[in-house]
Short mmCIF file of C-alpha atoms in Angstrom, two decimals:
data_model
loop_
_atom_site.label_atom_id
_atom_site.label_comp_id
_atom_site.label_asym_id
_atom_site.label_seq_id
_atom_site.Cartn_x
_atom_site.Cartn_y
_atom_site.Cartn_z
CA MET A 1006 -12.66 5.35 -41.71
CA ARG A 1007 -10.27 8.30 -41.74
CA THR A 1008 -7.55 8.32 -44.34
CA ARG A 1009 -4.07 9.50 -43.57
CA PRO A 1010 -3.47 12.93 -45.08
CA ARG A 1011 0.28 12.32 -45.13
CA THR A 1012 0.04 10.11 -48.21
CA ALA A 1013 -1.11 13.07 -50.29
CA ARG A 1014 2.00 15.02 -49.30
CA LEU A 1015 4.47 12.65 -50.90
CA PRO A 1016 5.74 14.54 -53.96
CA SER A 1017 6.31 12.75 -57.19
CA ALA A 1018 9.61 12.91 -59.05
CA THR A 1019 7.96 15.10 -61.68
CA ALA A 1020 6.82 17.60 -59.05
CA ARG A 1021 10.37 17.98 -57.81
CA LEU A 1022 11.97 18.56 -61.19
CA PRO A 1023 11.30 22.33 -61.48
CA SER A 1024 13.21 22.94 -58.24
CA ALA A 1025 16.36 21.61 -59.89
CA ALA A 1026 16.50 24.71 -62.09
CA ALA A 1027 16.00 26.97 -59.08
CA HIS A 1028 18.67 25.05 -57.18
CA LEU A 1029 21.21 25.47 -59.97
CA THR A 1030 20.31 29.16 -60.33
CA GLY A 1031 20.88 29.71 -56.62
CA ALA A 1032 24.17 27.82 -56.81
CA LEU A 1033 25.28 29.98 -59.74
CA ALA A 1034 24.49 33.21 -57.88
CA ALA A 1035 26.27 32.11 -54.70
CA ARG A 1036 29.31 30.81 -56.52
CA THR A 1037 29.58 33.92 -58.70
CA GLY A 1038 29.56 36.01 -55.54
CA ASP A 1039 32.24 33.77 -54.10
CA GLU A 1040 34.42 34.14 -57.21
CA MET A 1041 33.92 37.89 -57.02
CA SER A 1042 34.83 38.13 -53.36
CA GLY A 1043 38.45 37.03 -53.78
CA PRO A 1044 39.64 39.74 -56.20
CA ALA A 1045 37.29 42.30 -54.64
CA LEU A 1046 38.71 41.71 -51.15
CA ALA A 1047 42.25 41.80 -52.54
CA LEU A 1048 41.61 45.18 -54.14
CA ALA A 1049 39.81 46.57 -51.09
CA GLY A 1050 42.48 45.22 -48.74
CA PHE A 1051 45.29 46.70 -50.80
CA ALA A 1052 43.55 50.09 -50.90
CA ALA A 1053 42.96 50.10 -47.13
CA VAL A 1054 46.17 48.48 -45.88
CA GLY A 1055 48.50 49.72 -48.58
CA SER A 1056 50.42 46.47 -49.08
CA THR A 1057 50.04 43.26 -51.01
CA SER A 1058 51.07 41.25 -47.94
CA GLY A 1059 48.12 42.60 -45.97
CA ALA A 1060 45.71 41.81 -48.78
CA GLY A 1061 47.21 38.32 -49.13
CA THR A 1062 46.86 37.69 -45.42
CA LEU A 1063 43.21 38.67 -45.60
CA LEU A 1064 42.53 36.23 -48.43
CA ALA A 1065 44.43 33.46 -46.64
CA CYS A 1066 42.26 33.95 -43.54
CA VAL A 1067 39.08 33.65 -45.63
CA THR A 1068 40.19 30.44 -47.35
CA VAL A 1069 42.15 28.48 -44.77
CA SER A 1070 39.31 28.26 -42.25
CA ALA A 1071 37.32 26.21 -44.76
CA ALA A 1072 39.20 23.10 -43.60
CA VAL A 1073 37.48 23.44 -40.22
CA GLY A 1074 34.16 24.77 -41.44
CA GLY A 1075 33.65 21.99 -44.02
CA PRO A 1076 33.38 18.99 -41.68
CA LEU A 1077 31.41 20.96 -39.07
CA LEU A 1078 28.89 22.25 -41.58
CA GLY A 1079 28.58 18.85 -43.23
CA ALA A 1080 27.91 17.11 -39.91
CA LEU A 1081 25.10 19.55 -39.18
CA LEU A 1082 23.62 19.25 -42.68
CA ASP A 1083 23.41 15.49 -42.25
CA ARG A 1084 21.67 15.70 -38.87
CA VAL A 1085 19.04 18.41 -39.25
CA ARG A 1086 15.50 17.92 -40.53
CA ARG A 1087 15.66 20.98 -42.84
CA PRO A 1088 19.21 21.14 -44.23
CA GLY A 1089 18.17 23.90 -46.62
CA ARG A 1090 17.55 26.28 -43.74
CA LEU A 1091 20.97 25.55 -42.27
CA LEU A 1092 22.47 26.11 -45.70
CA ALA A 1093 20.63 29.43 -45.91
CA ALA A 1094 22.05 30.42 -42.51
CA ALA A 1095 25.59 29.57 -43.69
CA LEU A 1096 25.12 31.67 -46.82
CA SER A 1097 23.83 34.55 -44.71
CA LEU A 1098 26.87 34.26 -42.44
CA HIS A 1099 29.23 34.34 -45.40
CA ALA A 1100 27.52 37.36 -46.95
CA ALA A 1101 27.42 39.20 -43.63
CA GLY A 1102 31.06 38.30 -43.05
CA LEU A 1103 32.08 39.92 -46.31
CA GLY A 1104 30.26 43.08 -45.27
CA ALA A 1105 31.87 43.02 -41.84
CA ILE A 1106 35.34 42.67 -43.37
CA LEU A 1107 34.66 45.67 -45.59
CA LEU A 1108 33.45 47.77 -42.65
CA GLY A 1109 36.46 46.73 -40.57
CA LEU A 1110 39.11 47.64 -43.15
CA GLY A 1111 40.78 50.87 -42.08
CA ARG A 1112 38.48 51.26 -39.05
CA LEU A 1113 39.41 48.29 -36.85
CA PRO A 1114 42.84 46.85 -36.05
CA PHE A 1115 43.92 44.58 -38.86
CA ALA A 1116 44.04 41.56 -36.51
CA VAL A 1117 40.33 42.03 -35.76
CA THR A 1118 39.50 42.28 -39.45
CA ALA A 1119 41.52 39.13 -40.13
CA LEU A 1120 39.52 37.34 -37.42
CA LEU A 1121 36.31 38.41 -39.14
CA ALA A 1122 37.69 36.91 -42.35
CA VAL A 1123 38.32 33.61 -40.57
CA VAL A 1124 34.73 33.51 -39.30
CA ALA A 1125 33.34 34.33 -42.74
CA GLY A 1126 35.50 31.62 -44.29
CA LEU A 1127 34.02 28.93 -42.04
CA ALA A 1128 30.87 29.03 -44.17
CA GLY A 1129 32.80 28.93 -47.47
CA PRO A 1130 32.18 25.20 -48.15
CA ALA A 1131 28.43 25.93 -48.15
CA LEU A 1132 28.87 27.63 -51.51
CA SER A 1133 30.39 24.54 -53.08
CA GLY A 1134 29.97 21.17 -51.38
CA GLY A 1135 26.96 22.24 -49.33
CA TRP A 1136 24.93 23.01 -52.45
CA THR A 1137 26.02 19.96 -54.39
CA ALA A 1138 25.20 17.58 -51.54
CA GLN A 1139 21.55 18.61 -51.69
CA LEU A 1140 21.00 17.66 -55.33
CA PRO A 1141 19.56 14.19 -54.58
CA ARG A 1142 16.75 15.85 -52.60
CA ILE A 1143 15.39 17.69 -55.62
CA ALA A 1144 15.87 15.28 -58.53
CA PRO A 1145 15.38 11.56 -59.25
CA ALA A 1146 18.39 9.27 -59.43
CA ASP A 1147 18.24 8.83 -63.21
CA ARG A 1148 18.83 12.57 -63.68
CA MET A 1149 21.88 12.77 -61.42
CA PRO A 1150 24.60 12.15 -64.05
CA ARG A 1151 23.33 15.08 -66.12
CA LEU A 1152 22.88 17.25 -63.03
CA HIS A 1153 26.47 16.50 -62.03
CA GLY A 1154 27.55 18.18 -65.24
CA LEU A 1155 25.15 21.10 -64.91
CA ASP A 1156 26.23 21.68 -61.31
CA ALA A 1157 29.89 21.67 -62.35
CA LEU A 1158 28.90 24.08 -65.12
CA THR A 1159 27.87 26.65 -62.51
CA PHE A 1160 31.43 26.59 -61.16
CA SER A 1161 32.84 27.32 -64.61
CA LEU A 1162 30.30 30.08 -65.26
CA ALA A 1163 31.03 31.63 -61.87
CA ALA A 1164 34.78 31.44 -62.47
CA LEU A 1165 34.29 33.22 -65.77
CA ALA A 1166 31.86 35.90 -64.60
CA GLY A 1167 33.02 36.52 -61.01
CA PRO A 1168 36.45 38.09 -61.62
CA ALA A 1169 35.09 40.10 -64.57
CA LEU A 1170 32.27 41.52 -62.46
CA ALA A 1171 34.68 42.29 -59.62
CA GLY A 1172 37.07 44.10 -61.93
CA GLY A 1173 34.33 46.04 -63.67
CA ALA A 1174 32.63 47.09 -60.43
CA ALA A 1175 35.96 48.13 -58.89
CA LEU A 1176 36.89 50.13 -61.98
CA LEU A 1177 33.55 51.95 -62.22
CA PHE A 1178 32.54 52.34 -58.59
CA GLY A 1179 35.52 51.34 -56.46
CA ALA A 1180 36.70 48.17 -54.73
CA PRO A 1181 34.28 48.47 -51.76
CA THR A 1182 31.34 48.36 -54.17
CA ALA A 1183 32.71 45.16 -55.67
CA VAL A 1184 32.74 43.56 -52.21
CA VAL A 1185 29.16 44.69 -51.58
CA LEU A 1186 28.03 43.25 -54.91
CA ALA A 1187 29.74 39.93 -54.12
CA ALA A 1188 27.96 39.75 -50.77
CA ALA A 1189 24.64 40.63 -52.43
CA LEU A 1190 24.98 37.78 -54.94
CA VAL A 1191 25.63 35.30 -52.14
CA ALA A 1192 22.62 36.66 -50.27
CA THR A 1193 20.31 36.23 -53.27
CA ALA A 1194 20.77 32.46 -52.97
CA VAL A 1195 19.44 32.40 -49.40
CA PRO A 1196 15.71 32.08 -50.35
CA VAL A 1197 16.50 29.22 -52.73
CA ALA A 1198 18.38 27.34 -50.02
CA TRP A 1199 15.63 28.02 -47.49
CA SER A 1200 13.02 26.42 -49.79
CA LEU A 1201 14.87 23.12 -50.22
CA PRO A 1202 12.73 20.11 -49.22
CA ALA A 1203 13.05 18.49 -45.83
CA ALA A 1204 14.97 15.27 -45.39
CA ALA A 1205 12.84 12.16 -45.63
CA PRO A 1206 12.53 10.44 -42.24
CA ASP A 1207 14.28 7.29 -43.46
CA HIS A 1208 17.15 9.34 -44.89
CA ARG A 1209 17.96 11.16 -41.68
CA PRO A 1210 20.56 9.47 -39.50
CA THR A 1211 18.80 8.19 -36.39
CA GLY A 1212 19.57 5.54 -33.83
CA PRO A 1213 22.97 3.82 -33.60
CA ARG A 1214 25.62 5.20 -35.89
CA PRO A 1215 26.79 2.82 -38.61
CA PRO A 1216 30.45 1.80 -38.82
CA GLY A 1217 32.68 4.54 -40.16
CA ARG A 1218 30.64 7.40 -38.72
CA ARG A 1219 32.47 7.59 -35.40
CA GLY A 1220 35.19 10.20 -35.02
CA GLY A 1221 34.07 12.56 -37.75
CA GLY A 1222 32.05 10.61 -40.26
CA GLY A 1223 32.88 12.69 -43.33
CA VAL A 1224 36.63 12.48 -42.75
CA VAL A 1225 36.44 8.77 -41.94
CA ALA A 1226 34.37 8.07 -45.05
CA VAL A 1227 36.80 9.95 -47.25
CA PHE A 1228 39.90 8.24 -45.91
CA ARG A 1229 38.52 4.70 -45.50
CA ARG A 1230 36.60 4.27 -48.76
CA GLY A 1231 38.97 3.61 -51.64
CA PRO A 1232 37.13 5.45 -54.46
CA LEU A 1233 36.49 8.52 -52.29
CA LEU A 1234 40.09 8.63 -51.11
CA ARG A 1235 41.49 8.43 -54.63
CA ALA A 1236 39.14 11.11 -55.94
CA THR A 1237 39.86 13.40 -52.98
CA VAL A 1238 43.64 13.09 -53.22
CA THR A 1239 43.58 13.83 -56.94
CA SER A 1240 41.22 16.79 -56.67
CA VAL A 1241 43.04 18.35 -53.71
CA GLY A 1242 46.37 17.93 -55.50
CA CYS A 1243 45.05 19.74 -58.57
CA ALA A 1244 43.61 22.51 -56.37
CA THR A 1245 47.00 22.88 -54.67
CA ALA A 1246 48.64 23.27 -58.07
CA GLN A 1247 46.08 25.93 -58.99
CA GLY A 1248 47.07 27.85 -55.86
CA VAL A 1249 50.69 27.73 -57.02
CA VAL A 1250 49.72 29.05 -60.45
CA ALA A 1251 47.58 31.84 -58.97
CA VAL A 1252 50.64 33.35 -57.27
CA CYS A 1253 52.46 33.46 -60.61
CA LEU A 1254 49.73 35.34 -62.51
CA PRO A 1255 50.88 38.94 -61.90
CA VAL A 1256 54.45 38.16 -62.97
CA LEU A 1257 53.27 36.16 -65.98
CA GLY A 1258 51.08 39.06 -67.05
CA ALA A 1259 53.90 41.58 -66.66
CA ARG A 1260 56.50 39.49 -68.50
CA ALA A 1261 54.48 37.98 -71.30
CA LEU A 1262 51.30 40.03 -71.73
CA GLY A 1263 52.46 43.61 -71.16
CA GLY A 1264 50.98 44.23 -67.70
CA SER A 1265 50.60 42.52 -64.36
CA GLY A 1266 46.84 43.06 -64.40
CA ARG A 1267 46.56 41.10 -67.64
CA GLY A 1268 47.59 37.94 -65.87
CA ALA A 1269 43.99 37.62 -64.69
CA LEU A 1270 42.95 37.29 -68.33
CA LEU A 1271 44.59 33.88 -68.33
CA LEU A 1272 42.04 32.78 -65.73
CA SER A 1273 39.28 33.88 -68.07
CA VAL A 1274 40.80 31.72 -70.82
CA ALA A 1275 40.84 28.72 -68.47
CA ALA A 1276 37.28 29.40 -67.31
CA ALA A 1277 36.00 29.66 -70.87
CA THR A 1278 37.49 26.33 -71.96
CA ALA A 1279 36.33 24.71 -68.70
CA LEU A 1280 32.82 25.93 -69.44
CA ALA A 1281 32.86 24.49 -72.94
CA ALA A 1282 34.36 21.16 -71.85
CA THR A 1283 31.93 20.83 -68.95
CA ALA A 1284 28.96 21.50 -71.20
CA LEU A 1285 30.18 18.84 -73.62
CA HIS A 1286 30.73 16.36 -70.81
CA ALA A 1287 27.27 17.08 -69.39
CA ARG A 1288 25.75 16.05 -72.71
CA TRP A 1289 27.38 12.61 -72.53
CA PRO A 1290 28.05 12.11 -68.80
CA ARG A 1291 28.57 8.34 -69.04
CA ALA A 1292 30.91 8.35 -72.03
CA VAL A 1293 34.07 8.02 -69.88
CA PRO A 1294 34.28 6.48 -66.37
CA PRO A 1295 34.67 9.16 -63.66
CA GLY A 1296 37.95 7.75 -62.36
CA ARG A 1297 39.49 7.94 -65.81
CA VAL A 1298 38.39 11.57 -66.14
CA LEU A 1299 39.96 12.36 -62.75
CA TRP A 1300 43.41 10.90 -63.35
CA GLY A 1301 43.46 11.92 -67.00
CA GLY A 1302 42.52 15.49 -66.09
CA ALA A 1303 45.32 15.63 -63.53
CA LEU A 1304 47.91 14.51 -66.09
CA VAL A 1305 46.62 16.95 -68.71
CA GLN A 1306 46.86 19.80 -66.21
CA ALA A 1307 50.41 18.70 -65.34
CA GLY A 1308 51.36 18.98 -68.99
CA ALA A 1309 49.65 22.36 -69.26
CA TRP A 1310 51.58 23.87 -66.33
CA ALA A 1311 54.83 22.46 -67.74
CA LEU A 1312 54.01 24.21 -71.02
CA ALA A 1313 53.28 27.44 -69.14
CA ALA A 1314 56.78 27.31 -67.68
CA THR A 1315 58.14 28.12 -71.14
CA GLY A 1316 56.86 31.66 -70.58
CA GLY A 1317 55.93 32.64 -74.15
CA PRO A 1318 52.59 34.42 -74.75
CA VAL A 1319 51.26 31.77 -77.13
CA GLY A 1320 52.37 28.95 -74.85
CA LEU A 1321 50.77 30.62 -71.83
CA VAL A 1322 47.39 31.07 -73.50
CA ALA A 1323 47.48 27.50 -74.82
CA ALA A 1324 48.49 26.15 -71.41
CA PHE A 1325 45.64 27.83 -69.57
CA ALA A 1326 43.18 26.79 -72.28
CA VAL A 1327 44.23 23.15 -71.98
CA ALA A 1328 44.22 23.26 -68.17
CA GLY A 1329 40.69 24.67 -68.12
CA ALA A 1330 39.44 22.04 -70.56
CA ALA A 1331 40.75 19.34 -68.24
CA GLU A 1332 39.56 20.95 -65.01
CA GLY A 1333 35.89 21.29 -66.00
CA PRO A 1334 35.04 17.60 -66.66
CA GLN A 1335 37.28 16.61 -63.73
CA LEU A 1336 34.95 18.47 -61.36
CA THR A 1337 31.92 16.70 -62.86
CA ALA A 1338 33.63 13.35 -62.36
CA LEU A 1339 34.47 14.23 -58.76
CA PHE A 1340 30.80 14.93 -58.03
CA ALA A 1341 29.81 11.64 -59.66
CA VAL A 1342 32.21 9.64 -57.47
CA ARG A 1343 31.05 11.38 -54.31
CA HIS A 1344 27.37 10.85 -55.08
CA GLU A 1345 27.92 7.19 -55.94
CA GLU A 1346 30.24 6.25 -53.09
CA THR A 1347 28.90 8.29 -50.17
CA PRO A 1348 26.39 6.77 -47.72
CA HIS A 1349 23.19 8.80 -47.48
CA GLY A 1350 23.75 9.73 -43.86
CA LEU A 1351 27.20 11.14 -44.60
CA ARG A 1352 26.54 12.99 -47.85
CA GLY A 1353 26.72 16.50 -46.42
CA ARG A 1354 29.85 15.72 -44.44
CA VAL A 1355 31.72 14.18 -47.35
CA PHE A 1356 30.87 17.00 -49.77
CA THR A 1357 31.70 19.83 -47.39
CA THR A 1358 34.83 18.07 -46.12
CA GLY A 1359 36.01 17.62 -49.69
CA ALA A 1360 35.27 21.24 -50.50
CA GLY A 1361 37.11 22.41 -47.40
CA LEU A 1362 40.15 20.29 -48.27
CA LYS A 1363 40.26 21.68 -51.80
CA ILE A 1364 40.01 25.28 -50.60
CA THR A 1365 42.73 24.66 -48.04
CA GLY A 1366 44.89 22.93 -50.65
CA PHE A 1367 44.61 26.02 -52.83
CA ALA A 1368 45.67 28.21 -49.90
CA VAL A 1369 48.62 25.95 -49.08
CA GLY A 1370 49.73 25.95 -52.71
CA ALA A 1371 49.63 29.73 -52.82
CA ALA A 1372 51.59 29.99 -49.57
CA VAL A 1373 54.28 27.53 -50.67
CA ALA A 1374 54.59 29.11 -54.11
CA GLY A 1375 55.38 32.59 -52.77
CA PRO A 1376 59.07 32.01 -51.95
CA VAL A 1377 59.56 29.78 -55.01
CA ALA A 1378 58.01 32.28 -57.43
CA ALA A 1379 60.11 35.07 -55.91
CA ARG A 1380 63.21 33.22 -57.12
CA SER A 1381 61.88 31.67 -60.34
CA VAL A 1382 58.39 31.70 -61.83
CA PRO A 1383 59.17 28.82 -64.22
CA ALA A 1384 60.28 26.76 -61.23
CA ALA A 1385 56.97 27.48 -59.50
CA LEU A 1386 55.02 26.42 -62.59
CA LEU A 1387 57.05 23.22 -62.83
CA LEU A 1388 56.23 22.63 -59.17
CA ALA A 1389 52.54 22.91 -60.06
CA ALA A 1390 53.06 20.37 -62.85
CA VAL A 1391 54.75 17.92 -60.48
CA VAL A 1392 51.97 18.28 -57.89
CA CYS A 1393 49.31 17.51 -60.53
CA ALA A 1394 51.24 14.50 -61.82
CA VAL A 1395 51.74 13.12 -58.30
CA SER A 1396 48.04 13.60 -57.54
CA ALA A 1397 47.20 11.10 -60.30
CA LEU A 1398 49.24 8.33 -58.61
CA PRO A 1399 46.30 6.92 -56.57
CA TYR A 1400 44.88 5.70 -59.91
CA ALA A 1401 48.14 4.07 -61.02
CA ARG A 1402 46.76 0.56 -60.39
CA ASP A 1403 43.14 1.40 -61.18
CA ARG A 1404 42.85 3.53 -64.28
CA ASP A 1405 39.04 3.43 -64.35
CA GLY A 1406 38.48 4.12 -60.65
CA VAL A 1407 34.93 2.79 -60.85
CA ARG A 1408 33.23 -0.37 -59.72
CA ALA A 1409 30.31 -2.37 -60.96
CA ALA A 1410 26.83 -1.12 -60.28
CA PRO A 1411 25.52 -2.00 -56.81
CA GLY A 1412 23.97 -5.44 -56.78
CA ALA A 1413 24.97 -6.24 -60.35
CA PRO A 1414 27.73 -8.82 -59.74
CA GLY A 1415 27.35 -11.94 -57.71
CA ARG A 1416 28.93 -12.29 -54.31
CA SER A 1417 32.15 -13.82 -55.55
CA ALA A 1418 32.41 -11.30 -58.37
CA GLY A 1419 31.94 -8.52 -55.85
CA ARG A 1420 34.89 -9.83 -53.81
CA ARG A 1421 37.05 -9.95 -56.91
CA THR A 1422 36.11 -6.34 -57.72
CA VAL A 1423 37.07 -5.20 -54.22
CA ARG A 1424 40.41 -6.98 -54.36
CA ARG A 1425 41.29 -5.64 -57.81
CA ARG A 1426 40.20 -2.05 -57.33
CA GLY A 1427 41.13 -1.42 -53.75
CA GLY A 1428 37.60 -0.61 -52.64
CA LEU A 1429 35.96 -1.64 -49.39
CA PRO A 1430 33.32 -4.30 -48.92
CA GLY A 1431 29.87 -2.85 -48.85
CA SER A 1432 30.82 0.35 -50.68
CA SER A 1433 27.49 0.50 -52.44
CA GLY A 1434 26.72 4.07 -51.49
CA ARG A 1435 24.54 3.00 -48.56
CA PRO A 1436 25.23 3.21 -44.79
#
């Protein structure tokens, strides 16, 4: 009697573990390239166009299109048999887009170059939510809390290394070289994404769509599931505040640190403390409920930006250090909520939609802050503080923001949990 060869192809959890390190390495390379691309494009755009408004428009075009690209990319990632190959294609598009923008600067009409930036930005969520959504494919469930922290750690490392690499490359070799290096780092992650395992047949969405998937499943899941909605509102609010603060950096550097360029050093301070706090949180991922980390991080960042409004050098450094220490674990908690609350068939959509909303929130914050900061930088920083504080309001009646483990309570206890915490029936992380 012939045996089925397919049974020998089922990998064990141990066999999949080594790919987690490769996955995180690829994520770090892609995200470092992404963090490099912002300042590198700003420098290259300023050199080619000759105005800060032109460079700002270019960056806005790259970031704002993420709101559209996130849900579209997530829907495709959830439907295809090999999501890693689609992720590799998105990374290739982003890297090629950066190169096309560089070639277009000074050679093509600026409107055409801006359109290229919009196209490149469509794939931006692949570098954040697209990577994170694939973690369950390469690691067992009991390792996910620790991997949440390690994945968030790559964001902090990229935020620390990216701007420094961009500045160093631009100083030594010129701004165009910095853009090329950013694109190259994104491209190095393509083979890692390509090698991601295929979706298991029972994990791919087939047949009739479950409730909540109609009309844009990722968006519907985010806005109809209580824990996801609270986490998304809080994270997008904090990202919007960060966009406000980013506009103030040159003026803060000039007034308090002796040079407009030194304002970027404050980002390095925030990235360093975020890295340390994320590493500490990754060591004890279950010490504090994710919801508590989310709303607590928002309030701590609100206090930090209020402190920054004082304008003194010591206060500024302390404010950015405190804000970074709150932001790092907050990102880990956000990943934990998304992994726990997202149905398997919507994972890619929810992660990329969330990433797109955060990127767009940052862009909106930067756009709104421009006129405010032109009149008063302290007022803009206080605006950032208010936005962070307001973003914590969804947790006003639910300070933990977590529910009991799926299947743990009885039926009546489950109904009491839903009524108390504002969740939805059946929000067990399954379709």
